[in-house]
Coordinates of C-alpha atoms in Angstrom, one line a residue:
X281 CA 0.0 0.0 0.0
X282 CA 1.4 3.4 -1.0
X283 CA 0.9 6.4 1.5
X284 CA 1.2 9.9 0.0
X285 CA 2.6 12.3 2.7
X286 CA 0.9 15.6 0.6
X287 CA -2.4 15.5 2.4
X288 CA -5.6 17.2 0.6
X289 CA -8.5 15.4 2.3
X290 CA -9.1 13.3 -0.6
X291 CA -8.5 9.7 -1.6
X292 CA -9.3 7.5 -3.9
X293 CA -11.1 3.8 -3.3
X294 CA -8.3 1.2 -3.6
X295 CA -6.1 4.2 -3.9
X296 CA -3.7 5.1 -1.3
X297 CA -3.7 6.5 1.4
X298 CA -2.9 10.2 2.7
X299 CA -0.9 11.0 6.1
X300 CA -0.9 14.2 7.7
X301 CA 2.0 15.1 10.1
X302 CA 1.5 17.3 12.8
X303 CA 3.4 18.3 15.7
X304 CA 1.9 15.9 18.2
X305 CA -0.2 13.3 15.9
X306 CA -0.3 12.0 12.7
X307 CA -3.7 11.3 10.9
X308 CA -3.7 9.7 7.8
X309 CA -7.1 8.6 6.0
X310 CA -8.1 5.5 3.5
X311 CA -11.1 5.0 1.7
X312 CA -12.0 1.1 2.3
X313 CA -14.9 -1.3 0.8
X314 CA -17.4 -0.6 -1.8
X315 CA -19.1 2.3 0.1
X316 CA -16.1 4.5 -0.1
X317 CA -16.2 4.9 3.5
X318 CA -13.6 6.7 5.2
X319 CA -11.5 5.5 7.6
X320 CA -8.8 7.1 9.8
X321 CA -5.8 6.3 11.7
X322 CA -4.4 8.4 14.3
X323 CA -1.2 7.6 15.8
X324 CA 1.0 9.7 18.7
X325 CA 4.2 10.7 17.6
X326 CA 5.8 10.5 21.2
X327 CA 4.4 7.0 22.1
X328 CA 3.3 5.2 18.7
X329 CA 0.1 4.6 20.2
X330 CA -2.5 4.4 17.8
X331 CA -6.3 5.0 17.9
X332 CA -8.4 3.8 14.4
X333 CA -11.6 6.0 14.1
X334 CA -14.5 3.3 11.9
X335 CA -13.1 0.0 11.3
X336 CA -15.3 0.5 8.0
X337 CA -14.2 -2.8 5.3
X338 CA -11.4 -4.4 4.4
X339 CA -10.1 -5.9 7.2
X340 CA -6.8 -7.0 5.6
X341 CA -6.3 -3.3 4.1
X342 CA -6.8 -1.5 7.6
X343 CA -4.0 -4.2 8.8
X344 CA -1.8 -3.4 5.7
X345 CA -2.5 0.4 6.8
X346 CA -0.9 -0.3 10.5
X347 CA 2.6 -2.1 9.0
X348 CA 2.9 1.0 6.7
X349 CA 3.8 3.5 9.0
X350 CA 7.0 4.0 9.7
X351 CA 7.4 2.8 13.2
X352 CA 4.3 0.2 12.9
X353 CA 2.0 1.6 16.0
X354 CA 0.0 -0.4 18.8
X355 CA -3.5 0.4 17.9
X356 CA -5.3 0.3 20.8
X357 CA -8.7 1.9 20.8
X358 CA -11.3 1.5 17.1
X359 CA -13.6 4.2 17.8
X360 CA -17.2 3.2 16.0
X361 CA -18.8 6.6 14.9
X362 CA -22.7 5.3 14.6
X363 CA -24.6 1.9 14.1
X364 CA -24.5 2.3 10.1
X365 CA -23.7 -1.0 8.7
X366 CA -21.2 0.6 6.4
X367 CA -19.1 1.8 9.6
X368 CA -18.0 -1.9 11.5
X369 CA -17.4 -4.4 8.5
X370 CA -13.8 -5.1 9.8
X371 CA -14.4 -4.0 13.4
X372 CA -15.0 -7.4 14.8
X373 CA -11.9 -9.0 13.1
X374 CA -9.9 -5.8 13.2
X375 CA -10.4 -5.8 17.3
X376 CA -10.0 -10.0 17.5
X377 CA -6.7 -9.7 15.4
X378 CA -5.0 -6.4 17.5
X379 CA -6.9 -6.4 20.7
X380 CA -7.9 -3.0 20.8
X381 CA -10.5 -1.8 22.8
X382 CA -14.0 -0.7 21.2
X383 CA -15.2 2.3 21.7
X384 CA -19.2 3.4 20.9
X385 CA -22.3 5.8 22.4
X386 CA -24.1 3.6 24.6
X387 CA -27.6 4.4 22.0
X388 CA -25.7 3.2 19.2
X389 CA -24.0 0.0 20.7
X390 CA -26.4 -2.9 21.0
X391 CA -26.2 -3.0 17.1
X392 CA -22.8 -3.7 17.0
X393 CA -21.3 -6.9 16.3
X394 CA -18.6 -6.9 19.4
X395 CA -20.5 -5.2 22.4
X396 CA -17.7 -2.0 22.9
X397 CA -15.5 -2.3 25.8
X398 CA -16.1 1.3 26.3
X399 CA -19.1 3.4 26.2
X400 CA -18.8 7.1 25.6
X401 CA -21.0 9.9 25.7
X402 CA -21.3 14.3 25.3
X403 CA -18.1 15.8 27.0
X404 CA -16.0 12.4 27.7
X405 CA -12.3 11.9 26.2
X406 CA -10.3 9.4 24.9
X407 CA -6.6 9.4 24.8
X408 CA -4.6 7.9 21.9
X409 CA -1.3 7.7 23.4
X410 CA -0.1 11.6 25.1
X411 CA -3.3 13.2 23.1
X412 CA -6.2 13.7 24.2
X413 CA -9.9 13.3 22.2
X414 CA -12.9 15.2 22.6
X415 CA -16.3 13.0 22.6
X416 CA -19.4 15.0 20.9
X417 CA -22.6 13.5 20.7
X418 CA -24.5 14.7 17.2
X419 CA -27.9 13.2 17.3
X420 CA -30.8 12.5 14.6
X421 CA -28.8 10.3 12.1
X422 CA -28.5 7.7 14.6
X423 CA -29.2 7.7 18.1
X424 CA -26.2 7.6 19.1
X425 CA -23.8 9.4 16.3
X426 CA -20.5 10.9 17.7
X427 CA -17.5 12.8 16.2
X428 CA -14.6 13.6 17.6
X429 CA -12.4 16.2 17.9
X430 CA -8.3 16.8 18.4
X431 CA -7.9 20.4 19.5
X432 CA -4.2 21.1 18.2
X433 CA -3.1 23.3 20.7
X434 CA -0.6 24.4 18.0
X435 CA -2.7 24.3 15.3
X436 CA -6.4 24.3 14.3
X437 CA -9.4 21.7 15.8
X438 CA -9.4 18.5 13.3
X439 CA -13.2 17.4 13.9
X440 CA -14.1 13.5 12.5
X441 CA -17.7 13.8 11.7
X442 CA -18.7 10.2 10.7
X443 CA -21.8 10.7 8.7
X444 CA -23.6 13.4 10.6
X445 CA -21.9 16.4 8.6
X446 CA -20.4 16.7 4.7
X447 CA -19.7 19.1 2.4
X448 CA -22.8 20.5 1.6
X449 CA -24.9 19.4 4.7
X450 CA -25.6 17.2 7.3
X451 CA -25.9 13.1 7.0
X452 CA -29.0 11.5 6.2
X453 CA -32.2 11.1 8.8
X454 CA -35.4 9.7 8.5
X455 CA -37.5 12.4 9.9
X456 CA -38.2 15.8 10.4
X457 CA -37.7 15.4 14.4
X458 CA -34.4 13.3 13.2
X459 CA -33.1 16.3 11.1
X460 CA -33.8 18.9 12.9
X461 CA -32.2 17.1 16.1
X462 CA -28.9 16.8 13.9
X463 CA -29.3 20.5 12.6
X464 CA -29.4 21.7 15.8
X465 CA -26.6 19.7 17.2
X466 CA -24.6 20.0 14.4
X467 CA -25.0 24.0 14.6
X468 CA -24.6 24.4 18.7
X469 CA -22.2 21.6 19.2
X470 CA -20.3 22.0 16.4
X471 CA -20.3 25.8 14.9
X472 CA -21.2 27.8 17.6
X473 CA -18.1 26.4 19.7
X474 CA -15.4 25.5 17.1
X475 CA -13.3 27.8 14.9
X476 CA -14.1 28.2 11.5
X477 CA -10.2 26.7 10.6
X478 CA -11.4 23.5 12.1
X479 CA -10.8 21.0 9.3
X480 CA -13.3 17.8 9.5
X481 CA -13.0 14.7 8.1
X482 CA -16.0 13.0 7.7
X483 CA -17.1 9.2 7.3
X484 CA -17.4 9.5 3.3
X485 CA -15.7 11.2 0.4
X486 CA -13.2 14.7 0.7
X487 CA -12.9 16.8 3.7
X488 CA -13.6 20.8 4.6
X489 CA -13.5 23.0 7.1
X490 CA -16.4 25.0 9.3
X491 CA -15.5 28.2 7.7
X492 CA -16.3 26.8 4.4
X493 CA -19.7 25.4 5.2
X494 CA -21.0 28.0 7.5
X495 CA -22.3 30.6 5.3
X496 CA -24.6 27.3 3.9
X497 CA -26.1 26.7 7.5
X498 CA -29.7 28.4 7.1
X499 CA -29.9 27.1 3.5
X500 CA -29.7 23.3 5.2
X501 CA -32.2 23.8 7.4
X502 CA -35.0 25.9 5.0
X503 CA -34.6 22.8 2.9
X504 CA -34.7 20.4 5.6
X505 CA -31.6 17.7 4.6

């Protein structure tokens, strides 16, 4: 597997993948299976601990993914961003083969194929080695949807969405209730308390940042998706 090191936010499926350096963490993203879902690998630079956000597909190309760093880390934590189908194909094998602990919202995790060791919620953290992860709940397109967010403290906030926000608007509910839950969520717990620099990465297709979607927010919810 190739990894490019000139990180745009975009990758190709089957393609490789893309690594961004920072000071204290790496991230590097790879689209897996045939839902082009994103998956990303975040790894500490001072302890090579690793933390894998949606064990998506491809079991055997999110194992390739870990020998291709360049010190191969200890994963230790798969995150699971929402109950969707599309998000935990590898998860049970992936955990089995590393022995990582899981890590889902409690409203999201009786779907699951391996009950998650840890249950998270609004305001808790996880730590991937020296760094420490913000928990934020985003509810409407599942129950129990989270993102989470790495607040560089010498850079910008790098916010992983899952499928509650793209480019262009928020994830997919069944309901008015549902959307207007996410909307709001999406818009206090999100916008109204991150920078618009934040750069998210979210569970399908190229990244962006707040600033770049913000001016569309009352446009998204006059036409209700």
């Amino acid at each position: 597997m190739d990894v490019l090191e000139n990180y745009t936010g975009h990758v190709d499926p089957e393609g490789p993948a893309a690594r961004r350096t920072l000071d204290a963490l790496t991230i590097t993203k790879i689209s897996v299976g045939p839902m082009d879902n994103n998956a990303y690998l975040l790894v500490c630079r001072s302890t090579n601990e690793a933390l894998l956000i949606d064990a998506a597909n491809d079991h055997e190309r999110l194992s390739d993914l870990l020998d291709h760093h360049p010190d191969t880390p200890r994963l230790r934590t798969i995150v699971t961003t929402h109950q969707h189908g599309d998000h935990w194909q590898a998860l049970e094998a992936l955990a089995a083969a590393t022995g990582a602990t899981t890590a889902a919202h409690e409203l999201d995790a009786a779907v699951l194929p391996v009950p998650p060791d840890v249950q998270v919620d609004h305001g808790d953290t996880l730590e991937v080695g020296d760094v420490a992860l913000s928990i934020i709940h985003l509810r409407g397109h599942t129950p129990g949807s989270i993102a989470v967010v790495y607040d560089d403290p010498t850079g910008h906030p790098h916010l992983f969405t899952g499928d509650s926000l793209f480019p262009g608007g928020v994830g997919k509910t069944t309901s008015p209730d549902n959307f207007a839950s996410l909307i709001n969520d999406v818009e206090d717990r999100l916008f109204a308390v991150l920078p618009d620099d934040t750069w998210f990465y979210p569970g399908h297709g190229d990244d962006s940042t707040l600033g770049k979607e913000r001016p569309s927010l009352a446009e998204w919810r006059s036409r209700g998706w």
